[in-house]
Tab-separated table of C-alpha atoms in Angstrom:
chain	number	residue	atom	x	y	z
I	1	ASN	CA	225.486	132.457	16.620
I	2	LYS	CA	223.926	130.036	14.237
I	3	HIS	CA	223.685	127.081	16.405
I	4	VAL	CA	220.092	126.411	17.253
I	5	CYS	CA	217.857	123.743	19.466
I	6	LEU	CA	214.065	123.483	18.665
I	7	ALA	CA	211.819	121.016	20.615
I	8	ILE	CA	208.647	119.425	19.396
I	9	TYR	CA	206.427	117.495	21.859
I	10	ASP	CA	203.123	116.479	22.780
I	11	LYS	CA	201.383	117.560	25.684
I	12	TYR	CA	202.338	115.697	29.002
I	13	ASP	CA	199.917	112.752	29.391
I	14	GLY	CA	202.067	111.064	32.407
I	15	PHE	CA	205.716	109.609	32.252
I	16	GLY	CA	205.085	106.183	30.370
I	17	ASN	CA	203.384	108.140	27.553
I	18	LEU	CA	206.287	110.853	26.606
I	19	LYS	CA	206.490	111.903	23.064
I	20	GLY	CA	209.153	114.752	21.686
I	21	MET	CA	211.690	115.506	19.308
I	22	GLN	CA	214.545	117.852	20.018
I	23	VAL	CA	216.547	119.187	16.939
I	24	GLU	CA	220.003	120.520	17.346
I	25	GLY	CA	221.427	122.129	13.900
I	26	THR	CA	222.313	125.524	12.187
I	27	ALA	CA	219.707	128.039	11.407
I	28	GLU	CA	219.658	130.719	8.158
I	29	ILE	CA	217.316	133.472	7.574
I	30	VAL	CA	215.684	132.926	4.360
I	31	GLU	CA	215.537	135.982	2.148
I	32	PRO	CA	211.863	137.292	2.448
I	33	PHE	CA	210.138	136.940	-0.805
I	34	SER	CA	212.774	134.810	-2.375
I	35	GLU	CA	211.911	131.935	-4.386
I	36	GLU	CA	212.455	129.733	-1.323
I	37	TYR	CA	210.458	132.115	0.704
I	38	ASN	CA	207.550	131.929	-1.599
I	39	ALA	CA	207.521	128.265	-1.987
I	40	ALA	CA	207.276	128.001	1.762
I	41	ALA	CA	204.235	130.231	2.086
I	42	ASP	CA	202.411	128.800	-0.815
I	43	PHE	CA	202.836	125.251	0.821
I	44	LYS	CA	201.395	126.809	4.098
I	45	LYS	CA	198.753	128.287	2.020
I	46	ILE	CA	199.864	131.857	3.081
I	47	PRO	CA	198.787	134.641	0.205
I	48	LEU	CA	201.820	136.403	-0.293
I	49	ALA	CA	199.765	139.801	-0.619
I	50	ALA	CA	198.996	138.975	3.330
I	51	LEU	CA	202.692	138.544	4.347
I	52	LYS	CA	203.556	142.043	1.837
I	53	SER	CA	200.840	143.946	4.107
I	54	LEU	CA	202.100	142.952	7.371
I	55	PRO	CA	203.635	145.845	9.347
I	56	GLU	CA	206.938	143.865	9.808
I	57	VAL	CA	208.373	141.346	7.615
I	58	MET	CA	207.598	137.455	8.780
I	59	HIS	CA	210.982	136.125	8.680
I	60	LEU	CA	211.667	132.482	7.705
I	61	LEU	CA	214.180	130.334	9.456
I	62	LYS	CA	215.850	127.164	7.506
I	63	ILE	CA	217.136	124.793	9.912
I	64	THR	CA	219.931	122.227	8.562
I	65	PRO	CA	219.810	119.367	11.440
I	66	ASP	CA	222.666	118.210	12.600
I	67	CYS	CA	221.408	115.726	15.482
I	68	ILE	CA	217.918	114.632	16.537
I	69	ASP	CA	216.913	112.887	19.430
I	70	PHE	CA	213.564	111.435	19.591
I	71	LEU	CA	211.448	109.970	22.766
I	72	ASN	CA	208.674	107.776	22.167
I	73	SER	CA	207.477	105.654	25.149
I	74	ASP	CA	205.735	103.349	22.758
I	75	PHE	CA	209.010	101.935	21.290
I	76	LYS	CA	209.126	99.995	24.425
I	77	LYS	CA	206.214	97.866	23.383
I	78	ASP	CA	208.624	96.661	20.625
I	79	GLY	CA	211.533	96.221	22.668
I	80	TYR	CA	213.329	99.363	21.563
I	81	GLY	CA	214.912	102.031	23.535
I	82	SER	CA	212.598	104.915	24.234
I	83	ARG	CA	214.985	107.344	23.289
I	84	GLN	CA	216.596	107.194	19.443
I	85	LYS	CA	219.341	109.328	18.240
I	86	LEU	CA	219.811	110.385	14.344
I	87	ILE	CA	223.534	111.909	13.588
I	88	PHE	CA	223.376	113.561	10.119
I	89	GLN	CA	226.973	113.464	8.498
I	90	HIS	CA	227.424	116.728	6.275
């Protein structure tokens, strides 16, 4: 099943200070040491030699989002709802 959901959030600092993001989408494994894999390692400043010396391959997941739910309590200060949703049209 390639359908995934991931969460990104700040530490809990009270109900009035919520900040987080939930992403639903499709996952694929990027081929190890392909051009895309190597570019991601370079971006993260991870030497390829270090990755090649690992006892197991470090896998890279590429997530194509279908929907993002964003929660930020600060939006209410500007008169917006604290939960915002973005749906991608593919």
